[in-house]
Amino acid sequence: MTILPLNERAVLAPNPVAKKLFQLIHEKQTNLCVAGDVTRCEELLKLAEEVGSEICLFKTHVDILEDFSFAVVNELKKIAQHHQFFIFEDRKFADIGNTVLQQYEKGIYHIVDWADIVNAHILPGPGIIEGLKKVGLPRQRGLLLLAEMSAFGSLATGSYTEKAIEWANLHQDFVMGFICQRKLSHFPGFIHITPGIQFADKSDFLGQQYNTPESAIAKGSDVLIVGRGIYAAKNPREAAFLYKKAGWQAYTQTI
Ligand code: 5BU
């Protein structure tokens, strides 16, 4: 199989965020996403500032912030602009279309206002994509489908994963790719993003299973999500640099 360069994949991607993300990865030479799973706004912003130059994506779980206020997302957007990365809220929507569109747009977090990318389970059927798309597409946002998970015993396998690929193909304008553990689609305009990455591939004793950057890229992943491997490191900036280097080197060996 020939792997197209990222700037060519940018041209082929129908979703506007996928297009810009492929181009950014190509230019910034980083396929690293940091998961900022910290619980105070100040820590989140400090981490984003520290790792910003090394990443293409910053992933949030905004509902774990104990002192959330809208100021944090405004600051995060400024840091994203300064260091050039996209913001991915790992909200994992999982309800009917009418409910998820409200969860996406309303409530405390107004996610669609600041997150370039969100993700969704496909358990409720294709209506979840249609609901999110109503709010997200006019705002030029992108959706990742949870086609596989990194956790031990995940039920997102086999025909479930196949359905995610089928529905992604039907909504290429809004669905930009997958959260997965390996290459799922040979359509070069889809991006494959993989959580569960650490240099020491082990488990966390709560079900998380890790791959190394090299093994994830060898399985066809495009972007690697690293949480504790970076934010829990003594020096997150240095750890981000090392993960970026490993991920990018592994990628360049595939083309
Ligand atoms: P870690 O500290 O590198 O294990 O964090 C992984 C992050 O990715 C964390 O925010 C999870 O919520 C997220 N994640 C995951 O680990 N596995 C999955 O299948 C999905 C998300 Br989807």
PDB file of C-alpha atoms and ligand atoms in Angstrom:
ATOM      1  CA  MET A   1       0.000   0.000   0.000  1.00  0.00           C
ATOM      2  CA  THR A   2       1.291   3.464  -0.876  1.00  0.00           C
ATOM      3  CA  ILE A   3       0.903   6.044   1.850  1.00  0.00           C
ATOM      4  CA  LEU A   4       0.159   9.508   0.522  1.00  0.00           C
ATOM      5  CA  PRO A   5       2.025  12.488   2.005  1.00  0.00           C
ATOM      6  CA  LEU A   6       0.000  14.517   4.498  1.00  0.00           C
ATOM      7  CA  ASN A   7      -0.272  17.611   2.304  1.00  0.00           C
ATOM      8  CA  GLU A   8      -1.867  15.459  -0.423  1.00  0.00           C
ATOM      9  CA  ARG A   9      -4.256  13.957   2.120  1.00  0.00           C
ATOM     10  CA  ALA A  10      -5.181  17.530   3.143  1.00  0.00           C
ATOM     11  CA  VAL A  11      -6.385  18.162  -0.392  1.00  0.00           C
ATOM     12  CA  LEU A  12      -8.481  14.977  -0.370  1.00  0.00           C
ATOM     13  CA  ALA A  13     -10.104  15.524   3.043  1.00  0.00           C
ATOM     14  CA  PRO A  14     -13.717  16.739   2.678  1.00  0.00           C
ATOM     15  CA  ASN A  15     -14.004  18.038   6.257  1.00  0.00           C
ATOM     16  CA  PRO A  16     -12.489  21.509   6.822  1.00  0.00           C
ATOM     17  CA  VAL A  17     -10.826  20.644  10.173  1.00  0.00           C
ATOM     18  CA  ALA A  18      -9.320  17.440   8.745  1.00  0.00           C
ATOM     19  CA  LYS A  19      -7.931  19.461   5.848  1.00  0.00           C
ATOM     20  CA  LYS A  20      -6.313  22.006   8.174  1.00  0.00           C
ATOM     21  CA  LEU A  21      -5.083  19.335  10.599  1.00  0.00           C
ATOM     22  CA  PHE A  22      -3.329  17.312   7.863  1.00  0.00           C
ATOM     23  CA  GLN A  23      -1.675  20.503   6.634  1.00  0.00           C
ATOM     24  CA  LEU A  24      -0.635  21.514  10.156  1.00  0.00           C
ATOM     25  CA  ILE A  25       0.879  18.071  10.898  1.00  0.00           C
ATOM     26  CA  HIS A  26       2.803  18.319   7.630  1.00  0.00           C
ATOM     27  CA  GLU A  27       4.131  21.809   8.302  1.00  0.00           C
ATOM     28  CA  LYS A  28       4.743  21.555  12.062  1.00  0.00           C
ATOM     29  CA  GLN A  29       6.101  18.010  11.735  1.00  0.00           C
ATOM     30  CA  THR A  30       4.241  16.661  14.714  1.00  0.00           C
ATOM     31  CA  ASN A  31       1.577  13.968  14.993  1.00  0.00           C
ATOM     32  CA  LEU A  32       1.305  14.329  18.763  1.00  0.00           C
ATOM     33  CA  CYS A  33      -1.880  15.060  20.695  1.00  0.00           C
ATOM     34  CA  VAL A  34      -1.562  15.739  24.409  1.00  0.00           C
ATOM     35  CA  ALA A  35      -4.441  14.719  26.689  1.00  0.00           C
ATOM     36  CA  GLY A  36      -4.659  17.449  29.335  1.00  0.00           C
ATOM     37  CA  ASP A  37      -6.381  15.374  32.013  1.00  0.00           C
ATOM     38  CA  VAL A  38      -5.744  17.771  34.881  1.00  0.00           C
ATOM     39  CA  THR A  39      -8.449  19.102  37.163  1.00  0.00           C
ATOM     40  CA  ARG A  40      -7.595  22.786  37.659  1.00  0.00           C
ATOM     41  CA  CYS A  41      -7.816  25.454  34.958  1.00  0.00           C
ATOM     42  CA  GLU A  42      -4.440  26.910  35.853  1.00  0.00           C
ATOM     43  CA  GLU A  43      -2.754  23.500  35.437  1.00  0.00           C
ATOM     44  CA  LEU A  44      -4.496  23.004  32.088  1.00  0.00           C
ATOM     45  CA  LEU A  45      -3.324  26.331  30.700  1.00  0.00           C
ATOM     46  CA  LYS A  46       0.204  25.813  32.039  1.00  0.00           C
ATOM     47  CA  LEU A  47       0.374  22.403  30.354  1.00  0.00           C
ATOM     48  CA  ALA A  48      -0.978  23.762  27.049  1.00  0.00           C
ATOM     49  CA  GLU A  49       1.620  26.536  27.121  1.00  0.00           C
ATOM     50  CA  GLU A  50       4.432  24.084  27.943  1.00  0.00           C
ATOM     51  CA  VAL A  51       3.635  21.529  25.239  1.00  0.00           C
ATOM     52  CA  GLY A  52       2.049  23.830  22.643  1.00  0.00           C
ATOM     53  CA  SER A  53       5.057  24.009  20.354  1.00  0.00           C
ATOM     54  CA  GLU A  54       5.283  20.184  20.163  1.00  0.00           C
ATOM     55  CA  ILE A  55       1.681  19.231  19.345  1.00  0.00           C
ATOM     56  CA  CYS A  56      -0.915  19.324  16.581  1.00  0.00           C
ATOM     57  CA  LEU A  57      -3.839  18.717  18.930  1.00  0.00           C
ATOM     58  CA  PHE A  58      -4.664  19.390  22.576  1.00  0.00           C
ATOM     59  CA  LYS A  59      -7.330  17.099  23.997  1.00  0.00           C
ATOM     60  CA  THR A  60      -9.542  18.195  26.881  1.00  0.00           C
ATOM     61  CA  HIS A  61     -12.061  16.629  29.273  1.00  0.00           C
ATOM     62  CA  VAL A  62     -13.634  19.915  30.217  1.00  0.00           C
ATOM     63  CA  ASP A  63     -16.001  18.237  32.709  1.00  0.00           C
ATOM     64  CA  ILE A  64     -13.132  17.215  35.019  1.00  0.00           C
ATOM     65  CA  LEU A  65     -12.140  20.842  35.672  1.00  0.00           C
ATOM     66  CA  GLU A  66     -13.159  21.662  39.241  1.00  0.00           C
ATOM     67  CA  ASP A  67     -12.942  25.421  38.744  1.00  0.00           C
ATOM     68  CA  PHE A  68     -14.257  25.663  35.176  1.00  0.00           C
ATOM     69  CA  SER A  69     -15.206  29.074  33.882  1.00  0.00           C
ATOM     70  CA  PHE A  70     -15.498  30.242  30.312  1.00  0.00           C
ATOM     71  CA  ALA A  71     -12.255  32.193  30.755  1.00  0.00           C
ATOM     72  CA  VAL A  72     -10.289  28.941  30.556  1.00  0.00           C
ATOM     73  CA  VAL A  73     -11.474  28.156  27.043  1.00  0.00           C
ATOM     74  CA  ASN A  74     -10.829  31.705  25.914  1.00  0.00           C
ATOM     75  CA  GLU A  75      -7.266  31.459  27.244  1.00  0.00           C
ATOM     76  CA  LEU A  76      -6.820  27.989  25.724  1.00  0.00           C
ATOM     77  CA  LYS A  77      -7.945  29.337  22.347  1.00  0.00           C
ATOM     78  CA  LYS A  78      -5.329  32.108  22.598  1.00  0.00           C
ATOM     79  CA  ILE A  79      -2.596  29.556  23.393  1.00  0.00           C
ATOM     80  CA  ALA A  80      -3.802  27.369  20.508  1.00  0.00           C
ATOM     81  CA  GLN A  81      -3.600  30.317  18.146  1.00  0.00           C
ATOM     82  CA  HIS A  82      -0.159  31.320  19.374  1.00  0.00           C
ATOM     83  CA  HIS A  83       1.369  27.826  19.195  1.00  0.00           C
ATOM     84  CA  GLN A  84      -0.774  26.608  16.291  1.00  0.00           C
ATOM     85  CA  PHE A  85      -2.690  23.552  17.454  1.00  0.00           C
ATOM     86  CA  PHE A  86      -6.320  22.439  17.365  1.00  0.00           C
ATOM     87  CA  ILE A  87      -8.556  21.778  20.374  1.00  0.00           C
ATOM     88  CA  PHE A  88     -10.283  18.402  20.720  1.00  0.00           C
ATOM     89  CA  GLU A  89     -12.916  17.998  23.463  1.00  0.00           C
ATOM     90  CA  ASP A  90     -13.095  14.278  24.215  1.00  0.00           C
ATOM     91  CA  ARG A  91     -16.804  14.499  25.114  1.00  0.00           C
ATOM     92  CA  LYS A  92     -17.757  11.054  23.755  1.00  0.00           C
ATOM     93  CA  PHE A  93     -21.367  11.970  23.001  1.00  0.00           C
ATOM     94  CA  ALA A  94     -23.652   8.933  23.263  1.00  0.00           C
ATOM     95  CA  ASP A  95     -27.335   9.961  23.111  1.00  0.00           C
ATOM     96  CA  ILE A  96     -30.048  10.519  20.516  1.00  0.00           C
ATOM     97  CA  GLY A  97     -29.508  13.238  17.905  1.00  0.00           C
ATOM     98  CA  ASN A  98     -31.803  15.804  19.545  1.00  0.00           C
ATOM     99  CA  THR A  99     -30.079  15.492  22.921  1.00  0.00           C
ATOM    100  CA  VAL A 100     -26.492  15.537  21.688  1.00  0.00           C
ATOM    101  CA  LEU A 101     -27.050  18.669  19.654  1.00  0.00           C
ATOM    102  CA  GLN A 102     -28.098  20.430  22.863  1.00  0.00           C
ATOM    103  CA  GLN A 103     -25.163  18.976  24.805  1.00  0.00           C
ATOM    104  CA  TYR A 104     -22.855  20.196  22.030  1.00  0.00           C
ATOM    105  CA  GLU A 105     -24.243  23.736  21.827  1.00  0.00           C
ATOM    106  CA  LYS A 106     -25.810  24.564  25.210  1.00  0.00           C
ATOM    107  CA  GLY A 107     -25.302  23.788  28.900  1.00  0.00           C
ATOM    108  CA  ILE A 108     -22.375  25.172  30.862  1.00  0.00           C
ATOM    109  CA  TYR A 109     -19.692  24.372  28.332  1.00  0.00           C
ATOM    110  CA  HIS A 110     -20.979  25.577  24.923  1.00  0.00           C
ATOM    111  CA  ILE A 111     -18.545  23.069  23.408  1.00  0.00           C
ATOM    112  CA  VAL A 112     -19.206  23.967  19.780  1.00  0.00           C
ATOM    113  CA  ASP A 113     -18.039  27.536  20.457  1.00  0.00           C
ATOM    114  CA  TRP A 114     -14.446  26.520  21.197  1.00  0.00           C
ATOM    115  CA  ALA A 115     -13.700  22.871  20.331  1.00  0.00           C
ATOM    116  CA  ASP A 116     -12.529  22.341  16.762  1.00  0.00           C
ATOM    117  CA  ILE A 117     -13.107  18.600  17.164  1.00  0.00           C
ATOM    118  CA  VAL A 118     -15.407  16.387  19.252  1.00  0.00           C
ATOM    119  CA  ASN A 119     -16.086  12.657  19.221  1.00  0.00           C
ATOM    120  CA  ALA A 120     -19.107  10.386  19.518  1.00  0.00           C
ATOM    121  CA  HIS A 121     -20.007   6.787  20.203  1.00  0.00           C
ATOM    122  CA  ILE A 122     -22.101   5.219  17.443  1.00  0.00           C
ATOM    123  CA  LEU A 123     -24.176   3.123  19.854  1.00  0.00           C
ATOM    124  CA  PRO A 124     -27.367   5.232  19.385  1.00  0.00           C
ATOM    125  CA  GLY A 125     -27.306   4.849  15.579  1.00  0.00           C
ATOM    126  CA  PRO A 126     -26.600   7.354  12.791  1.00  0.00           C
ATOM    127  CA  GLY A 127     -28.945   9.988  14.293  1.00  0.00           C
ATOM    128  CA  ILE A 128     -26.132  10.964  16.659  1.00  0.00           C
ATOM    129  CA  ILE A 129     -24.019  12.042  13.700  1.00  0.00           C
ATOM    130  CA  GLU A 130     -26.924  13.912  12.119  1.00  0.00           C
ATOM    131  CA  GLY A 131     -27.696  15.745  15.398  1.00  0.00           C
ATOM    132  CA  LEU A 132     -24.106  16.862  15.983  1.00  0.00           C
ATOM    133  CA  LYS A 133     -23.693  17.782  12.327  1.00  0.00           C
ATOM    134  CA  LYS A 134     -26.632  20.215  12.487  1.00  0.00           C
ATOM    135  CA  VAL A 135     -24.712  22.287  15.029  1.00  0.00           C
ATOM    136  CA  GLY A 136     -21.116  21.542  14.064  1.00  0.00           C
ATOM    137  CA  LEU A 137     -21.004  21.714  10.291  1.00  0.00           C
ATOM    138  CA  PRO A 138     -22.177  25.347   9.963  1.00  0.00           C
ATOM    139  CA  ARG A 139     -19.386  26.191  12.460  1.00  0.00           C
ATOM    140  CA  GLN A 140     -16.785  24.321  10.359  1.00  0.00           C
ATOM    141  CA  ARG A 141     -16.137  21.718  13.091  1.00  0.00           C
ATOM    142  CA  GLY A 142     -15.107  18.065  12.781  1.00  0.00           C
ATOM    143  CA  LEU A 143     -16.352  14.832  14.353  1.00  0.00           C
ATOM    144  CA  LEU A 144     -14.375  11.690  15.151  1.00  0.00           C
ATOM    145  CA  LEU A 145     -16.273   8.428  15.506  1.00  0.00           C
ATOM    146  CA  LEU A 146     -15.278   6.099  18.328  1.00  0.00           C
ATOM    147  CA  ALA A 147     -14.736   3.006  16.222  1.00  0.00           C
ATOM    148  CA  GLU A 148     -12.459   1.238  18.727  1.00  0.00           C
ATOM    149  CA  MET A 149     -11.274   1.893  22.274  1.00  0.00           C
ATOM    150  CA  SER A 150      -7.963   1.239  23.974  1.00  0.00           C
ATOM    151  CA  ALA A 151      -9.456  -0.284  27.131  1.00  0.00           C
ATOM    152  CA  PHE A 152      -9.368  -4.004  27.877  1.00  0.00           C
ATOM    153  CA  GLY A 153     -12.637  -5.782  27.050  1.00  0.00           C
ATOM    154  CA  SER A 154     -14.013  -2.907  24.901  1.00  0.00           C
ATOM    155  CA  LEU A 155     -17.100  -3.972  22.958  1.00  0.00           C
ATOM    156  CA  ALA A 156     -16.252  -1.659  20.045  1.00  0.00           C
ATOM    157  CA  THR A 157     -14.977  -4.424  17.767  1.00  0.00           C
ATOM    158  CA  GLY A 158     -16.032  -6.401  14.695  1.00  0.00           C
ATOM    159  CA  SER A 159     -19.356  -5.371  13.144  1.00  0.00           C
ATOM    160  CA  TYR A 160     -19.592  -2.351  15.499  1.00  0.00           C
ATOM    161  CA  THR A 161     -16.315  -0.993  14.131  1.00  0.00           C
ATOM    162  CA  GLU A 162     -17.489  -1.791  10.572  1.00  0.00           C
ATOM    163  CA  LYS A 163     -20.652   0.296  11.143  1.00  0.00           C
ATOM    164  CA  ALA A 164     -18.537   3.251  12.269  1.00  0.00           C
ATOM    165  CA  ILE A 165     -16.626   3.089   8.977  1.00  0.00           C
ATOM    166  CA  GLU A 166     -19.860   2.780   6.972  1.00  0.00           C
ATOM    167  CA  TRP A 167     -21.488   5.786   8.666  1.00  0.00           C
ATOM    168  CA  ALA A 168     -18.314   7.847   8.442  1.00  0.00           C
ATOM    169  CA  ASN A 169     -18.353   7.276   4.683  1.00  0.00           C
ATOM    170  CA  LEU A 170     -21.929   8.585   4.518  1.00  0.00           C
ATOM    171  CA  HIS A 171     -20.991  11.801   6.372  1.00  0.00           C
ATOM    172  CA  GLN A 172     -17.556  12.671   5.023  1.00  0.00           C
ATOM    173  CA  ASP A 173     -18.345  16.389   5.158  1.00  0.00           C
ATOM    174  CA  PHE A 174     -18.547  16.303   8.963  1.00  0.00           C
ATOM    175  CA  VAL A 175     -16.898  13.050  10.080  1.00  0.00           C
ATOM    176  CA  MET A 176     -13.150  13.612   9.797  1.00  0.00           C
ATOM    177  CA  GLY A 177     -12.008  10.163  10.902  1.00  0.00           C
ATOM    178  CA  PHE A 178     -11.811   7.755  13.802  1.00  0.00           C
ATOM    179  CA  ILE A 179     -10.610   7.158  17.303  1.00  0.00           C
ATOM    180  CA  CYS A 180      -9.151   3.715  16.817  1.00  0.00           C
ATOM    181  CA  GLN A 181      -6.215   1.429  17.445  1.00  0.00           C
ATOM    182  CA  ARG A 182      -5.197   0.808  13.808  1.00  0.00           C
ATOM    183  CA  LYS A 183      -5.863   1.936  10.217  1.00  0.00           C
ATOM    184  CA  LEU A 184      -9.545   1.276   9.505  1.00  0.00           C
ATOM    185  CA  SER A 185     -10.216   3.019   6.215  1.00  0.00           C
ATOM    186  CA  HIS A 186      -8.053   3.371   3.146  1.00  0.00           C
ATOM    187  CA  PHE A 187      -9.780   6.642   2.244  1.00  0.00           C
ATOM    188  CA  PRO A 188      -6.807   9.036   2.650  1.00  0.00           C
ATOM    189  CA  GLY A 189      -9.060  11.938   3.701  1.00  0.00           C
ATOM    190  CA  PHE A 190      -9.910  10.251   7.029  1.00  0.00           C
ATOM    191  CA  ILE A 191      -7.599  10.724  10.001  1.00  0.00           C
ATOM    192  CA  HIS A 192      -6.900   7.890  12.476  1.00  0.00           C
ATOM    193  CA  ILE A 193      -6.257   9.047  16.034  1.00  0.00           C
ATOM    194  CA  THR A 194      -5.047   6.636  18.710  1.00  0.00           C
ATOM    195  CA  PRO A 195      -5.178   6.907  22.515  1.00  0.00           C
ATOM    196  CA  GLY A 196      -3.366   4.541  24.886  1.00  0.00           C
ATOM    197  CA  ILE A 197       0.212   5.525  24.030  1.00  0.00           C
ATOM    198  CA  GLN A 198       3.273   5.312  26.295  1.00  0.00           C
ATOM    199  CA  PHE A 199       6.921   4.426  25.800  1.00  0.00           C
ATOM    200  CA  ALA A 200       6.553   1.681  28.390  1.00  0.00           C
ATOM    201  CA  ASP A 201       3.694  -0.344  26.935  1.00  0.00           C
ATOM    202  CA  LYS A 202       1.921  -1.700  29.972  1.00  0.00           C
ATOM    203  CA  SER A 203      -1.461  -1.283  31.622  1.00  0.00           C
ATOM    204  CA  ASP A 204      -2.663   1.200  34.273  1.00  0.00           C
ATOM    205  CA  PHE A 205      -4.521  -1.491  36.272  1.00  0.00           C
ATOM    206  CA  LEU A 206      -7.885   0.149  35.431  1.00  0.00           C
ATOM    207  CA  GLY A 207      -8.207  -1.372  31.985  1.00  0.00           C
ATOM    208  CA  GLN A 208      -6.082   1.031  29.954  1.00  0.00           C
ATOM    209  CA  GLN A 209      -3.786  -0.787  27.505  1.00  0.00           C
ATOM    210  CA  TYR A 210      -0.782   0.965  25.985  1.00  0.00           C
ATOM    211  CA  ASN A 211       1.020   0.791  22.662  1.00  0.00           C
ATOM    212  CA  THR A 212       4.352   2.464  21.991  1.00  0.00           C
ATOM    213  CA  PRO A 213       4.424   5.313  19.424  1.00  0.00           C
ATOM    214  CA  GLU A 214       6.244   3.001  16.994  1.00  0.00           C
ATOM    215  CA  SER A 215       3.734   0.152  17.235  1.00  0.00           C
ATOM    216  CA  ALA A 216       0.707   2.449  16.895  1.00  0.00           C
ATOM    217  CA  ILE A 217       2.138   4.127  13.792  1.00  0.00           C
ATOM    218  CA  ALA A 218       3.056   0.716  12.340  1.00  0.00           C
ATOM    219  CA  LYS A 219      -0.616  -0.279  12.724  1.00  0.00           C
ATOM    220  CA  GLY A 220      -1.624   2.717  10.613  1.00  0.00           C
ATOM    221  CA  SER A 221      -2.417   5.434  13.143  1.00  0.00           C
ATOM    222  CA  ASP A 222      -1.904   9.074  12.084  1.00  0.00           C
ATOM    223  CA  VAL A 223      -2.035  10.928  15.418  1.00  0.00           C
ATOM    224  CA  LEU A 224      -0.981   9.658  18.860  1.00  0.00           C
ATOM    225  CA  ILE A 225      -2.697  10.717  22.082  1.00  0.00           C
ATOM    226  CA  VAL A 226      -0.479  10.808  25.161  1.00  0.00           C
ATOM    227  CA  GLY A 227      -1.852  11.748  28.575  1.00  0.00           C
ATOM    228  CA  ARG A 228      -0.028  10.577  31.707  1.00  0.00           C
ATOM    229  CA  GLY A 229       3.147   9.878  29.736  1.00  0.00           C
ATOM    230  CA  ILE A 230       3.419  13.663  29.362  1.00  0.00           C
ATOM    231  CA  TYR A 231       1.388  15.557  31.970  1.00  0.00           C
ATOM    232  CA  ALA A 232       2.539  13.279  34.811  1.00  0.00           C
ATOM    233  CA  ALA A 233       6.198  13.444  33.709  1.00  0.00           C
ATOM    234  CA  LYS A 234       8.709  15.439  35.762  1.00  0.00           C
ATOM    235  CA  ASN A 235       9.211  17.703  32.781  1.00  0.00           C
ATOM    236  CA  PRO A 236       6.132  17.679  30.508  1.00  0.00           C
ATOM    237  CA  ARG A 237       7.773  19.887  27.874  1.00  0.00           C
ATOM    238  CA  GLU A 238      10.721  17.530  27.526  1.00  0.00           C
ATOM    239  CA  ALA A 239       8.437  14.458  27.537  1.00  0.00           C
ATOM    240  CA  ALA A 240       6.299  16.048  24.797  1.00  0.00           C
ATOM    241  CA  PHE A 241       9.430  16.686  22.752  1.00  0.00           C
ATOM    242  CA  LEU A 242      10.464  13.010  23.092  1.00  0.00           C
ATOM    243  CA  TYR A 243       6.998  11.669  22.168  1.00  0.00           C
ATOM    244  CA  LYS A 244       6.817  14.072  19.228  1.00  0.00           C
ATOM    245  CA  LYS A 245      10.222  12.926  18.006  1.00  0.00           C
ATOM    246  CA  ALA A 246       9.334   9.235  18.326  1.00  0.00           C
ATOM    247  CA  GLY A 247       5.943   9.652  16.632  1.00  0.00           C
ATOM    248  CA  TRP A 248       7.321  11.718  13.785  1.00  0.00           C
ATOM    249  CA  GLN A 249      10.282   9.423  13.172  1.00  0.00           C
ATOM    250  CA  ALA A 250       7.975   6.403  13.094  1.00  0.00           C
ATOM    251  CA  TYR A 251       5.700   8.246  10.642  1.00  0.00           C
ATOM    252  CA  THR A 252       8.510   9.271   8.287  1.00  0.00           C
ATOM    253  CA  GLN A 253       9.584   5.627   8.083  1.00  0.00           C
ATOM    254  CA  THR A 254       6.170   4.690   6.687  1.00  0.00           C
ATOM    255  CA  ILE A 255       6.408   6.960   3.621  1.00  0.00           C
TER     256      ILE A 255
HETATM  257  P1  5BU B   1      -3.422   8.241  29.266  1.00  0.00           P
HETATM  258  O1  5BU B   1      -3.076   8.968  30.496  1.00  0.00           O
HETATM  259  O2  5BU B   1      -2.379   8.399  28.143  1.00  0.00           O
HETATM  260  O3  5BU B   1      -3.809   6.801  29.493  1.00  0.00           O
HETATM  261  O4  5BU B   1      -4.751   9.003  28.763  1.00  0.00           O
HETATM  262  C1  5BU B   1      -5.460   8.637  27.606  1.00  0.00           C
HETATM  263  C2  5BU B   1      -6.515   9.668  27.277  1.00  0.00           C
HETATM  264  O5  5BU B   1      -7.224   9.232  26.114  1.00  0.00           O
HETATM  265  C3  5BU B   1      -7.583   9.878  28.356  1.00  0.00           C
HETATM  266  O6  5BU B   1      -7.979  11.238  28.281  1.00  0.00           O
HETATM  267  C4  5BU B   1      -8.729   8.990  27.931  1.00  0.00           C
HETATM  268  O7  5BU B   1      -9.976   9.503  28.318  1.00  0.00           O
HETATM  269  C5  5BU B   1      -8.602   9.005  26.423  1.00  0.00           C
HETATM  270  N1  5BU B   1      -9.041   7.754  25.757  1.00  0.00           N
HETATM  271  C6  5BU B   1      -8.456   6.535  25.983  1.00  0.00           C
HETATM  272  O8  5BU B   1      -7.530   6.409  26.780  1.00  0.00           O
HETATM  273  N2  5BU B   1      -8.885   5.433  25.308  1.00  0.00           N
HETATM  274  C7  5BU B   1      -9.883   5.473  24.395  1.00  0.00           C
HETATM  275  O9  5BU B   1     -10.216   4.470  23.763  1.00  0.00           O
HETATM  276  C8  5BU B   1     -10.474   6.753  24.190  1.00  0.00           C
HETATM  277  C9  5BU B   1     -10.037   7.860  24.862  1.00  0.00           C
HETATM  278 BR1  5BU B   1     -11.815   6.884  22.974  1.00  0.00          BR
END
